[in-house]
PDB file of C-alpha atoms and ligand atoms in Angstrom:
ATOM      1  CA  MET A   1      -8.776  13.400  22.544  1.00  0.00           C
ATOM      2  CA  GLU A   2      -9.881  16.494  20.778  1.00  0.00           C
ATOM      3  CA  LYS A   3     -13.298  16.231  19.026  1.00  0.00           C
ATOM      4  CA  ASN A   4     -11.836  17.023  15.721  1.00  0.00           C
ATOM      5  CA  ARG A   5      -8.231  16.102  15.953  1.00  0.00           C
ATOM      6  CA  SER A   6      -6.565  16.223  12.478  1.00  0.00           C
ATOM      7  CA  ILE A   7      -3.741  13.901  11.110  1.00  0.00           C
ATOM      8  CA  ILE A   8      -2.019  15.642   8.341  1.00  0.00           C
ATOM      9  CA  ASN A   9       1.605  14.540   8.905  1.00  0.00           C
ATOM     10  CA  ILE A  10       2.970  11.570  10.465  1.00  0.00           C
ATOM     11  CA  LEU A  11       4.590  13.863  12.894  1.00  0.00           C
ATOM     12  CA  ASP A  12       0.879  14.832  14.235  1.00  0.00           C
ATOM     13  CA  LEU A  13       1.322  11.586  16.110  1.00  0.00           C
ATOM     14  CA  SER A  14       3.656  11.364  18.964  1.00  0.00           C
ATOM     15  CA  VAL A  15       6.096   8.216  19.047  1.00  0.00           C
ATOM     16  CA  ASP A  16       3.952   7.329  22.156  1.00  0.00           C
ATOM     17  CA  GLU A  17       0.850   7.417  20.096  1.00  0.00           C
ATOM     18  CA  VAL A  18       2.254   5.444  17.224  1.00  0.00           C
ATOM     19  CA  ALA A  19       3.564   2.805  19.764  1.00  0.00           C
ATOM     20  CA  HIS A  20      -0.052   2.603  20.907  1.00  0.00           C
ATOM     21  CA  LEU A  21      -1.551   2.240  17.510  1.00  0.00           C
ATOM     22  CA  VAL A  22       0.978  -0.579  17.049  1.00  0.00           C
ATOM     23  CA  LYS A  23      -0.184  -2.317  20.067  1.00  0.00           C
ATOM     24  CA  THR A  24      -3.858  -1.888  18.997  1.00  0.00           C
ATOM     25  CA  ALA A  25      -3.054  -3.311  15.619  1.00  0.00           C
ATOM     26  CA  ASN A  26      -1.520  -6.237  17.073  1.00  0.00           C
ATOM     27  CA  ASP A  27      -4.420  -6.860  19.445  1.00  0.00           C
ATOM     28  CA  ILE A  28      -6.824  -6.573  16.414  1.00  0.00           C
ATOM     29  CA  GLU A  29      -4.845  -9.174  14.664  1.00  0.00           C
ATOM     30  CA  LYS A  30      -5.073 -11.408  17.660  1.00  0.00           C
ATOM     31  CA  ASN A  31      -8.683 -10.885  18.819  1.00  0.00           C
ATOM     32  CA  PRO A  32     -10.701  -9.373  15.905  1.00  0.00           C
ATOM     33  CA  GLU A  33     -13.835 -10.336  17.454  1.00  0.00           C
ATOM     34  CA  LYS A  34     -13.365  -7.770  20.191  1.00  0.00           C
ATOM     35  CA  TYR A  35     -13.573  -5.066  17.801  1.00  0.00           C
ATOM     36  CA  GLN A  36     -16.321  -6.027  15.447  1.00  0.00           C
ATOM     37  CA  GLU A  37     -18.932  -3.873  16.862  1.00  0.00           C
ATOM     38  CA  ARG A  38     -16.793  -1.076  18.360  1.00  0.00           C
ATOM     39  CA  CYS A  39     -17.769   1.513  15.641  1.00  0.00           C
ATOM     40  CA  ALA A  40     -21.392   0.510  15.546  1.00  0.00           C
ATOM     41  CA  HIS A  41     -23.575   3.467  14.418  1.00  0.00           C
ATOM     42  CA  LYS A  42     -20.232   5.429  13.252  1.00  0.00           C
ATOM     43  CA  LYS A  43     -19.679   6.574   9.868  1.00  0.00           C
ATOM     44  CA  LEU A  44     -16.300   7.092   7.968  1.00  0.00           C
ATOM     45  CA  ALA A  45     -16.322   9.499   4.827  1.00  0.00           C
ATOM     46  CA  THR A  46     -13.796   8.765   2.156  1.00  0.00           C
ATOM     47  CA  LEU A  47     -13.229  11.670   0.073  1.00  0.00           C
ATOM     48  CA  PHE A  48     -10.958  10.663  -2.821  1.00  0.00           C
ATOM     49  CA  TYR A  49     -10.168  13.339  -5.332  1.00  0.00           C
ATOM     50  CA  GLU A  50      -7.215  11.189  -6.776  1.00  0.00           C
ATOM     51  CA  PRO A  51      -7.120   7.531  -7.827  1.00  0.00           C
ATOM     52  CA  SER A  52      -6.584   4.905  -5.053  1.00  0.00           C
ATOM     53  CA  THR A  53      -7.044   1.242  -4.649  1.00  0.00           C
ATOM     54  CA  ARG A  54      -5.375   0.251  -1.233  1.00  0.00           C
ATOM     55  CA  THR A  55      -5.914   3.605   0.806  1.00  0.00           C
ATOM     56  CA  ARG A  56      -9.535   4.017  -0.034  1.00  0.00           C
ATOM     57  CA  LEU A  57     -10.506   0.267   0.029  1.00  0.00           C
ATOM     58  CA  SER A  58      -8.497  -0.423   3.191  1.00  0.00           C
ATOM     59  CA  PHE A  59      -9.880   2.743   4.994  1.00  0.00           C
ATOM     60  CA  GLU A  60     -13.418   1.359   3.968  1.00  0.00           C
ATOM     61  CA  ALA A  61     -12.690  -2.328   4.985  1.00  0.00           C
ATOM     62  CA  ALA A  62     -11.129  -1.084   8.312  1.00  0.00           C
ATOM     63  CA  MET A  63     -14.655   0.640   9.215  1.00  0.00           C
ATOM     64  CA  LEU A  64     -16.712  -2.180   8.027  1.00  0.00           C
ATOM     65  CA  GLU A  65     -14.698  -4.606  10.243  1.00  0.00           C
ATOM     66  CA  LEU A  66     -15.096  -2.171  13.134  1.00  0.00           C
ATOM     67  CA  GLY A  67     -18.853  -2.570  12.713  1.00  0.00           C
ATOM     68  CA  GLY A  68     -19.027   1.152  11.202  1.00  0.00           C
ATOM     69  CA  GLN A  69     -20.503   2.200   7.912  1.00  0.00           C
ATOM     70  CA  THR A  70     -18.761   4.357   5.051  1.00  0.00           C
ATOM     71  CA  LEU A  71     -19.967   6.908   2.382  1.00  0.00           C
ATOM     72  CA  GLY A  72     -17.948   9.098   0.098  1.00  0.00           C
ATOM     73  CA  PHE A  73     -16.771   9.401  -3.446  1.00  0.00           C
ATOM     74  CA  ALA A  74     -13.851   7.950  -5.571  1.00  0.00           C
ATOM     75  CA  GLY A  75     -12.935  10.665  -8.107  1.00  0.00           C
ATOM     76  CA  ALA A  76     -13.556  14.395  -8.014  1.00  0.00           C
ATOM     77  CA  GLN A  77     -15.633  13.851 -11.060  1.00  0.00           C
ATOM     78  CA  ASN A  78     -18.310  12.150  -9.163  1.00  0.00           C
ATOM     79  CA  SER A  79     -18.814  14.973  -6.434  1.00  0.00           C
ATOM     80  CA  SER A  80     -19.556  18.507  -6.377  1.00  0.00           C
ATOM     81  CA  ALA A  81     -15.907  19.532  -6.775  1.00  0.00           C
ATOM     82  CA  SER A  82     -16.584  19.008 -10.675  1.00  0.00           C
ATOM     83  CA  LYS A  83     -19.019  21.962 -10.371  1.00  0.00           C
ATOM     84  CA  GLY A  84     -16.423  24.008  -8.454  1.00  0.00           C
ATOM     85  CA  GLU A  85     -17.042  23.416  -4.938  1.00  0.00           C
ATOM     86  CA  SER A  86     -14.034  24.177  -2.638  1.00  0.00           C
ATOM     87  CA  VAL A  87     -12.548  21.677  -0.179  1.00  0.00           C
ATOM     88  CA  ALA A  88     -13.630  23.778   2.516  1.00  0.00           C
ATOM     89  CA  ASP A  89     -17.177  23.764   1.792  1.00  0.00           C
ATOM     90  CA  THR A  90     -16.930  20.058   0.965  1.00  0.00           C
ATOM     91  CA  ILE A  91     -15.579  19.423   4.411  1.00  0.00           C
ATOM     92  CA  GLU A  92     -18.045  21.717   6.308  1.00  0.00           C
ATOM     93  CA  VAL A  93     -20.874  19.686   4.750  1.00  0.00           C
ATOM     94  CA  VAL A  94     -19.394  16.184   5.020  1.00  0.00           C
ATOM     95  CA  SER A  95     -18.662  16.913   8.847  1.00  0.00           C
ATOM     96  CA  ASN A  96     -22.562  16.911   9.112  1.00  0.00           C
ATOM     97  CA  TYR A  97     -22.759  13.476   7.694  1.00  0.00           C
ATOM     98  CA  ALA A  98     -20.038  11.559   9.090  1.00  0.00           C
ATOM     99  CA  ASP A  99     -18.068  10.896  12.303  1.00  0.00           C
ATOM    100  CA  ILE A 100     -14.608  10.890  10.715  1.00  0.00           C
ATOM    101  CA  ILE A 101     -13.337  11.871   7.359  1.00  0.00           C
ATOM    102  CA  ALA A 102     -10.312  10.624   5.283  1.00  0.00           C
ATOM    103  CA  MET A 103      -9.466  12.600   2.317  1.00  0.00           C
ATOM    104  CA  ARG A 104      -6.931  12.212  -0.707  1.00  0.00           C
ATOM    105  CA  HIS A 105      -6.288  15.209  -2.773  1.00  0.00           C
ATOM    106  CA  PRO A 106      -3.651  15.920  -5.610  1.00  0.00           C
ATOM    107  CA  LYS A 107      -2.680  19.410  -4.277  1.00  0.00           C
ATOM    108  CA  GLU A 108      -0.277  19.708  -1.410  1.00  0.00           C
ATOM    109  CA  GLY A 109      -1.806  21.490   1.489  1.00  0.00           C
ATOM    110  CA  ALA A 110      -5.420  20.595   0.832  1.00  0.00           C
ATOM    111  CA  PRO A 111      -5.592  18.625   4.135  1.00  0.00           C
ATOM    112  CA  VAL A 112      -4.331  21.911   6.018  1.00  0.00           C
ATOM    113  CA  VAL A 113      -7.748  23.530   4.563  1.00  0.00           C
ATOM    114  CA  ALA A 114      -9.634  20.732   5.240  1.00  0.00           C
ATOM    115  CA  ALA A 115      -8.436  20.338   8.871  1.00  0.00           C
ATOM    116  CA  ALA A 116      -9.656  24.145   9.303  1.00  0.00           C
ATOM    117  CA  HIS A 117     -13.082  23.334   8.261  1.00  0.00           C
ATOM    118  CA  THR A 118     -13.763  19.950   9.849  1.00  0.00           C
ATOM    119  CA  HIS A 119     -15.908  19.349  12.887  1.00  0.00           C
ATOM    120  CA  VAL A 120     -14.930  15.783  13.156  1.00  0.00           C
ATOM    121  CA  PRO A 121     -11.572  14.022  13.252  1.00  0.00           C
ATOM    122  CA  PHE A 122      -9.960  14.340   9.886  1.00  0.00           C
ATOM    123  CA  ILE A 123      -7.113  12.082   8.224  1.00  0.00           C
ATOM    124  CA  ASN A 124      -4.919  12.929   5.399  1.00  0.00           C
ATOM    125  CA  ALA A 125      -4.984   9.944   2.863  1.00  0.00           C
ATOM    126  CA  GLY A 126      -2.126  11.420   0.702  1.00  0.00           C
ATOM    127  CA  ASP A 127      -1.918  15.056  -0.789  1.00  0.00           C
ATOM    128  CA  GLY A 128       0.012  15.320  -3.900  1.00  0.00           C
ATOM    129  CA  GLY A 129       3.880  14.714  -3.418  1.00  0.00           C
ATOM    130  CA  HIS A 130       3.564  15.761   0.235  1.00  0.00           C
ATOM    131  CA  PHE A 131       2.660  13.450   2.988  1.00  0.00           C
ATOM    132  CA  HIS A 132       0.640  10.199   3.289  1.00  0.00           C
ATOM    133  CA  PRO A 133       0.766   9.398   7.078  1.00  0.00           C
ATOM    134  CA  THR A 134      -1.463   6.267   7.134  1.00  0.00           C
ATOM    135  CA  GLN A 135       1.023   4.541   4.473  1.00  0.00           C
ATOM    136  CA  THR A 136       3.650   5.401   6.901  1.00  0.00           C
ATOM    137  CA  LEU A 137       1.691   3.553   9.687  1.00  0.00           C
ATOM    138  CA  ALA A 138       1.300   0.698   7.513  1.00  0.00           C
ATOM    139  CA  ASP A 139       5.073   0.704   6.839  1.00  0.00           C
ATOM    140  CA  ILE A 140       5.884   0.900  10.605  1.00  0.00           C
ATOM    141  CA  LEU A 141       3.793  -1.934  11.362  1.00  0.00           C
ATOM    142  CA  THR A 142       5.200  -4.099   8.740  1.00  0.00           C
ATOM    143  CA  ILE A 143       8.845  -3.175   9.891  1.00  0.00           C
ATOM    144  CA  GLU A 144       8.051  -3.682  13.540  1.00  0.00           C
ATOM    145  CA  ARG A 145       6.644  -7.173  12.854  1.00  0.00           C
ATOM    146  CA  THR A 146       9.269  -8.133  10.384  1.00  0.00           C
ATOM    147  CA  LYS A 147      12.359  -6.694  12.162  1.00  0.00           C
ATOM    148  CA  GLU A 148      11.142  -6.702  15.811  1.00  0.00           C
ATOM    149  CA  THR A 149      12.471  -3.263  16.016  1.00  0.00           C
ATOM    150  CA  LEU A 150      12.227   0.215  14.710  1.00  0.00           C
ATOM    151  CA  SER A 151      15.782   1.288  15.561  1.00  0.00           C
ATOM    152  CA  GLY A 152      19.195   0.547  14.382  1.00  0.00           C
ATOM    153  CA  LEU A 153      18.197  -0.463  10.884  1.00  0.00           C
ATOM    154  CA  THR A 154      19.786   0.374   7.541  1.00  0.00           C
ATOM    155  CA  ILE A 155      17.126   1.559   5.243  1.00  0.00           C
ATOM    156  CA  GLY A 156      17.374   1.825   1.423  1.00  0.00           C
ATOM    157  CA  LEU A 157      14.914   4.009  -0.265  1.00  0.00           C
ATOM    158  CA  CYS A 158      14.988   3.407  -4.004  1.00  0.00           C
ATOM    159  CA  GLY A 159      13.245   5.115  -7.197  1.00  0.00           C
ATOM    160  CA  ASP A 160      11.384   8.306  -7.020  1.00  0.00           C
ATOM    161  CA  LEU A 161      12.496   9.946  -3.996  1.00  0.00           C
ATOM    162  CA  LYS A 162      11.600  13.395  -5.301  1.00  0.00           C
ATOM    163  CA  PHE A 163       7.883  12.978  -5.765  1.00  0.00           C
ATOM    164  CA  GLY A 164       7.279   9.822  -3.593  1.00  0.00           C
ATOM    165  CA  ARG A 165       5.044  11.248  -0.663  1.00  0.00           C
ATOM    166  CA  THR A 166       5.682   7.808   1.153  1.00  0.00           C
ATOM    167  CA  VAL A 167       9.371   8.318   1.217  1.00  0.00           C
ATOM    168  CA  HIS A 168       9.201  11.634   2.752  1.00  0.00           C
ATOM    169  CA  SER A 169       6.749  10.399   5.545  1.00  0.00           C
ATOM    170  CA  LEU A 170       8.749   7.495   6.279  1.00  0.00           C
ATOM    171  CA  ILE A 171      11.969   9.321   6.554  1.00  0.00           C
ATOM    172  CA  ASP A 172      10.172  11.678   8.948  1.00  0.00           C
ATOM    173  CA  ALA A 173       8.804   8.867  10.825  1.00  0.00           C
ATOM    174  CA  MET A 174      12.041   6.714  11.129  1.00  0.00           C
ATOM    175  CA  LEU A 175      14.202   9.691  12.138  1.00  0.00           C
ATOM    176  CA  ARG A 176      12.403   9.518  15.532  1.00  0.00           C
ATOM    177  CA  TYR A 177      13.915   6.264  16.249  1.00  0.00           C
ATOM    178  CA  PRO A 178      17.612   6.181  17.129  1.00  0.00           C
ATOM    179  CA  ASP A 179      20.474   4.649  14.965  1.00  0.00           C
ATOM    180  CA  ASN A 180      18.794   4.116  11.575  1.00  0.00           C
ATOM    181  CA  LYS A 181      21.001   4.712   8.652  1.00  0.00           C
ATOM    182  CA  TYR A 182      19.529   5.661   5.067  1.00  0.00           C
ATOM    183  CA  ILE A 183      20.656   4.958   1.568  1.00  0.00           C
ATOM    184  CA  LEU A 184      19.087   7.025  -0.858  1.00  0.00           C
ATOM    185  CA  ILE A 185      18.943   5.436  -4.246  1.00  0.00           C
ATOM    186  CA  SER A 186      17.753   7.312  -7.192  1.00  0.00           C
ATOM    187  CA  PRO A 187      18.623   8.969 -10.562  1.00  0.00           C
ATOM    188  CA  ASN A 188      19.706  12.598 -10.258  1.00  0.00           C
ATOM    189  CA  GLU A 189      16.618  13.733 -11.497  1.00  0.00           C
ATOM    190  CA  LEU A 190      14.550  12.083  -8.814  1.00  0.00           C
ATOM    191  CA  ARG A 191      16.740  12.764  -5.814  1.00  0.00           C
ATOM    192  CA  LEU A 192      15.267  13.400  -2.304  1.00  0.00           C
ATOM    193  CA  PRO A 193      14.404  16.918  -2.016  1.00  0.00           C
ATOM    194  CA  GLU A 194      16.532  19.500  -0.123  1.00  0.00           C
ATOM    195  CA  TYR A 195      14.166  19.977   2.473  1.00  0.00           C
ATOM    196  CA  GLU A 196      14.011  16.321   3.202  1.00  0.00           C
ATOM    197  CA  LEU A 197      17.732  15.929   3.180  1.00  0.00           C
ATOM    198  CA  ASP A 198      17.891  18.891   5.596  1.00  0.00           C
ATOM    199  CA  LYS A 199      15.944  16.927   8.006  1.00  0.00           C
ATOM    200  CA  LEU A 200      18.424  14.058   7.822  1.00  0.00           C
ATOM    201  CA  ARG A 201      21.287  16.439   8.247  1.00  0.00           C
ATOM    202  CA  ASP A 202      19.681  18.486  11.068  1.00  0.00           C
ATOM    203  CA  ALA A 203      18.891  14.988  12.846  1.00  0.00           C
ATOM    204  CA  GLY A 204      22.579  14.024  12.511  1.00  0.00           C
ATOM    205  CA  ALA A 205      21.457  10.712  10.599  1.00  0.00           C
ATOM    206  CA  SER A 206      23.823   8.821   8.817  1.00  0.00           C
ATOM    207  CA  PHE A 207      23.008   8.787   5.100  1.00  0.00           C
ATOM    208  CA  GLU A 208      24.271   8.410   1.641  1.00  0.00           C
ATOM    209  CA  GLU A 209      23.071   8.976  -1.892  1.00  0.00           C
ATOM    210  CA  THR A 210      23.827   6.605  -4.695  1.00  0.00           C
ATOM    211  CA  LYS A 211      22.593   5.698  -8.032  1.00  0.00           C
ATOM    212  CA  SER A 212      23.369   2.076  -7.807  1.00  0.00           C
ATOM    213  CA  LEU A 213      20.871  -0.420  -6.212  1.00  0.00           C
ATOM    214  CA  GLU A 214      23.499  -3.214  -6.700  1.00  0.00           C
ATOM    215  CA  ASP A 215      26.004  -1.413  -4.576  1.00  0.00           C
ATOM    216  CA  ALA A 216      23.538  -0.805  -1.794  1.00  0.00           C
ATOM    217  CA  ILE A 217      21.562  -4.010  -1.642  1.00  0.00           C
ATOM    218  CA  PRO A 218      24.213  -6.099   0.465  1.00  0.00           C
ATOM    219  CA  LYS A 219      24.107  -3.273   3.311  1.00  0.00           C
ATOM    220  CA  LEU A 220      20.252  -3.180   3.689  1.00  0.00           C
ATOM    221  CA  ASP A 221      17.907  -4.439   6.428  1.00  0.00           C
ATOM    222  CA  ILE A 222      14.879  -2.829   4.657  1.00  0.00           C
ATOM    223  CA  LEU A 223      14.727  -2.050   0.811  1.00  0.00           C
ATOM    224  CA  TYR A 224      11.746   0.315   0.295  1.00  0.00           C
ATOM    225  CA  MET A 225      11.126   0.351  -3.513  1.00  0.00           C
ATOM    226  CA  THR A 226       8.911   3.070  -5.234  1.00  0.00           C
ATOM    227  CA  ARG A 227       7.281   3.595  -8.401  1.00  0.00           C
ATOM    228  CA  VAL A 228       8.232   6.531 -10.369  1.00  0.00           C
ATOM    229  CA  GLN A 229       5.206   8.627 -10.056  1.00  0.00           C
ATOM    230  CA  LYS A 230       4.106   9.402 -13.802  1.00  0.00           C
ATOM    231  CA  GLU A 231       1.186  11.910 -12.643  1.00  0.00           C
ATOM    232  CA  ARG A 232       3.675  14.321 -10.993  1.00  0.00           C
ATOM    233  CA  PHE A 233       5.846  14.386 -14.275  1.00  0.00           C
ATOM    234  CA  PHE A 234       5.501  17.813 -16.300  1.00  0.00           C
ATOM    235  CA  ASN A 235       6.513  16.061 -19.517  1.00  0.00           C
ATOM    236  CA  GLU A 236       6.208  12.355 -20.811  1.00  0.00           C
ATOM    237  CA  GLU A 237       9.609  12.235 -22.133  1.00  0.00           C
ATOM    238  CA  ASP A 238      11.234  12.435 -18.803  1.00  0.00           C
ATOM    239  CA  TYR A 239       9.089   9.923 -17.368  1.00  0.00           C
ATOM    240  CA  LEU A 240       9.553   7.379 -20.107  1.00  0.00           C
ATOM    241  CA  ARG A 241      13.450   8.139 -19.858  1.00  0.00           C
ATOM    242  CA  LEU A 242      13.157   7.382 -16.030  1.00  0.00           C
ATOM    243  CA  LYS A 243      10.549   4.858 -15.111  1.00  0.00           C
ATOM    244  CA  ASP A 244      12.453   1.654 -15.603  1.00  0.00           C
ATOM    245  CA  THR A 245      15.726   3.105 -13.904  1.00  0.00           C
ATOM    246  CA  TYR A 246      15.311   0.321 -11.184  1.00  0.00           C
ATOM    247  CA  VAL A 247      13.911  -3.176 -11.525  1.00  0.00           C
ATOM    248  CA  LEU A 248      14.304  -5.409  -8.605  1.00  0.00           C
ATOM    249  CA  THR A 249      14.973  -9.042  -9.725  1.00  0.00           C
ATOM    250  CA  PRO A 250      15.712 -12.296  -7.976  1.00  0.00           C
ATOM    251  CA  GLU A 251      19.240 -12.123  -9.393  1.00  0.00           C
ATOM    252  CA  LYS A 252      19.812  -8.517  -7.794  1.00  0.00           C
ATOM    253  CA  LEU A 253      18.669 -10.100  -4.454  1.00  0.00           C
ATOM    254  CA  LEU A 254      21.430 -12.805  -4.509  1.00  0.00           C
ATOM    255  CA  THR A 255      23.632 -10.294  -2.470  1.00  0.00           C
ATOM    256  CA  ALA A 256      21.033  -9.181  -0.101  1.00  0.00           C
ATOM    257  CA  LYS A 257      21.001 -10.194   3.434  1.00  0.00           C
ATOM    258  CA  ALA A 258      18.596 -13.359   4.168  1.00  0.00           C
ATOM    259  CA  ASP A 259      16.216 -11.559   6.397  1.00  0.00           C
ATOM    260  CA  MET A 260      16.204  -8.218   4.377  1.00  0.00           C
ATOM    261  CA  ALA A 261      12.499  -6.936   4.153  1.00  0.00           C
ATOM    262  CA  ILE A 262      11.351  -5.642   0.747  1.00  0.00           C
ATOM    263  CA  LEU A 263       8.538  -3.080   1.101  1.00  0.00           C
ATOM    264  CA  HIS A 264       6.827  -1.056  -1.592  1.00  0.00           C
ATOM    265  CA  PRO A 265       3.821   1.270  -1.026  1.00  0.00           C
ATOM    266  CA  LEU A 266       2.240  -0.037  -4.194  1.00  0.00           C
ATOM    267  CA  PRO A 267       0.741   0.194  -6.886  1.00  0.00           C
ATOM    268  CA  ARG A 268       3.839  -1.506  -8.539  1.00  0.00           C
ATOM    269  CA  VAL A 269       4.481  -0.875 -12.293  1.00  0.00           C
ATOM    270  CA  ASN A 270       7.840  -2.398 -13.379  1.00  0.00           C
ATOM    271  CA  GLU A 271      10.062  -1.723 -10.449  1.00  0.00           C
ATOM    272  CA  ILE A 272       9.724  -5.201  -8.816  1.00  0.00           C
ATOM    273  CA  SER A 273       9.684  -8.241 -10.999  1.00  0.00           C
ATOM    274  CA  VAL A 274       6.836 -10.683 -10.113  1.00  0.00           C
ATOM    275  CA  ALA A 275       9.529 -13.363  -9.843  1.00  0.00           C
ATOM    276  CA  VAL A 276      10.298 -11.450  -6.631  1.00  0.00           C
ATOM    277  CA  ASP A 277       6.973 -12.133  -5.159  1.00  0.00           C
ATOM    278  CA  LYS A 278       7.779 -15.603  -4.160  1.00  0.00           C
ATOM    279  CA  ASP A 279      10.735 -14.645  -2.194  1.00  0.00           C
ATOM    280  CA  PRO A 280      10.058 -14.485   1.626  1.00  0.00           C
ATOM    281  CA  ARG A 281      11.575 -11.357   1.930  1.00  0.00           C
ATOM    282  CA  ALA A 282       8.788  -9.890  -0.279  1.00  0.00           C
ATOM    283  CA  LYS A 283       6.356  -7.955   2.169  1.00  0.00           C
ATOM    284  CA  TYR A 284       4.623  -5.640   0.093  1.00  0.00           C
ATOM    285  CA  PHE A 285       1.194  -7.508  -0.134  1.00  0.00           C
ATOM    286  CA  TYR A 286       1.461  -8.245   3.688  1.00  0.00           C
ATOM    287  CA  GLN A 287       2.230  -4.478   3.953  1.00  0.00           C
ATOM    288  CA  THR A 288      -1.146  -3.818   2.561  1.00  0.00           C
ATOM    289  CA  LEU A 289      -2.812  -5.937   5.496  1.00  0.00           C
ATOM    290  CA  CYS A 290      -0.788  -4.033   8.147  1.00  0.00           C
ATOM    291  CA  GLY A 291      -2.385  -0.878   6.437  1.00  0.00           C
ATOM    292  CA  LYS A 292      -5.940  -2.133   7.161  1.00  0.00           C
ATOM    293  CA  GLN A 293      -5.154  -2.919  10.605  1.00  0.00           C
ATOM    294  CA  MET A 294      -3.460   0.272  11.202  1.00  0.00           C
ATOM    295  CA  ARG A 295      -6.215   2.386   9.876  1.00  0.00           C
ATOM    296  CA  MET A 296      -8.581   0.308  11.996  1.00  0.00           C
ATOM    297  CA  ALA A 297      -6.380   1.439  15.099  1.00  0.00           C
ATOM    298  CA  LEU A 298      -6.194   5.052  13.905  1.00  0.00           C
ATOM    299  CA  ILE A 299     -10.116   5.177  13.643  1.00  0.00           C
ATOM    300  CA  LEU A 300     -10.623   3.791  16.984  1.00  0.00           C
ATOM    301  CA  TYR A 301      -8.193   6.073  18.398  1.00  0.00           C
ATOM    302  CA  LEU A 302      -9.618   9.339  16.878  1.00  0.00           C
ATOM    303  CA  LEU A 303     -13.092   8.455  17.833  1.00  0.00           C
ATOM    304  CA  GLY A 304     -11.978   7.432  21.429  1.00  0.00           C
ATOM    305  CA  LEU A 305     -13.022   3.980  21.289  1.00  0.00           C
ATOM    306  CA  ASP A 306      -9.984   2.044  21.590  1.00  0.00           C
TER     307      ASP A 306
HETATM  308  N1  LIG B   1      -0.035   2.990  -1.310  1.00  0.00           N
HETATM  309  C1  LIG B   1      -1.189   3.572  -1.878  1.00  0.00           C
HETATM  310  O1  LIG B   1      -1.308   4.900  -1.453  1.00  0.00           O
HETATM  311  O2  LIG B   1      -2.065   2.988  -2.829  1.00  0.00           O
HETATM  312  P1  LIG B   1      -3.113   3.643  -3.458  1.00  0.00           P
HETATM  313  O3  LIG B   1      -2.783   4.821  -4.343  1.00  0.00           O
HETATM  314  O4  LIG B   1      -3.823   2.504  -4.300  1.00  0.00           O
HETATM  315  O5  LIG B   1      -4.143   4.080  -2.209  1.00  0.00           O
END
């Protein structure tokens, strides 16, 4: 393992490496005591320039459960970024304080700058509307555990497919497994960007675009709901018009397969009714546990401690 390997995009990990992380996460679940001192005397820095609940806390919980320690900031206003310090300088400095760094930044491409300046392993914890590789690792573990395969699935992606970085990363990841089909459910304004559609075309993947969640639901093995990304809209009027386009309710699930898995990267706003939470097909809270276990596996792997 390179001393300062960076994970910016899910494709920075090979299919074999993802399989290895899934195996480690499954072992962590079965034998947590084996891992509880594995990162003793190691420090994880979490540099979050943008709000987060799950990603930051699950990274920190992951390191604590591995016996390591954490440092960092939640919000650029609490760091010297507020005085104008660059990402490059911040990473140069934090590389002297921590053994591994996870960073979330609102600007697409900021992780590329960080990766060029880090002296320790670096993980992109989400950059703008671009990539969110560790969310994809959480999604992959959830799918693998609930469907017992990553291939031959019909995957519905619903909501904000334009700005939803988790959707882009998930498509990139699932295109590496054979025979998956994609149903892209969105209003016109929030369609998947052309560059992601090109990836589906280039891979020869079967996909269709629709505005109707109701039409798509009966065909799906996985329904991946997403929030309309308010923070990426240029005007509030458009956001207000689009935000409740899709609301998943128990009634809409009546036509779904009995074993369809409902995923959502969270946070949820209105797009899944709380009444759906009781449905055994709802996997979105379980997904957050999978996220912590995959982040544990990734930290171990990048530090060469697994
Ligand atoms: N899924 C996710 O990235 O959630 P947070 O924004 O709370 O980290």
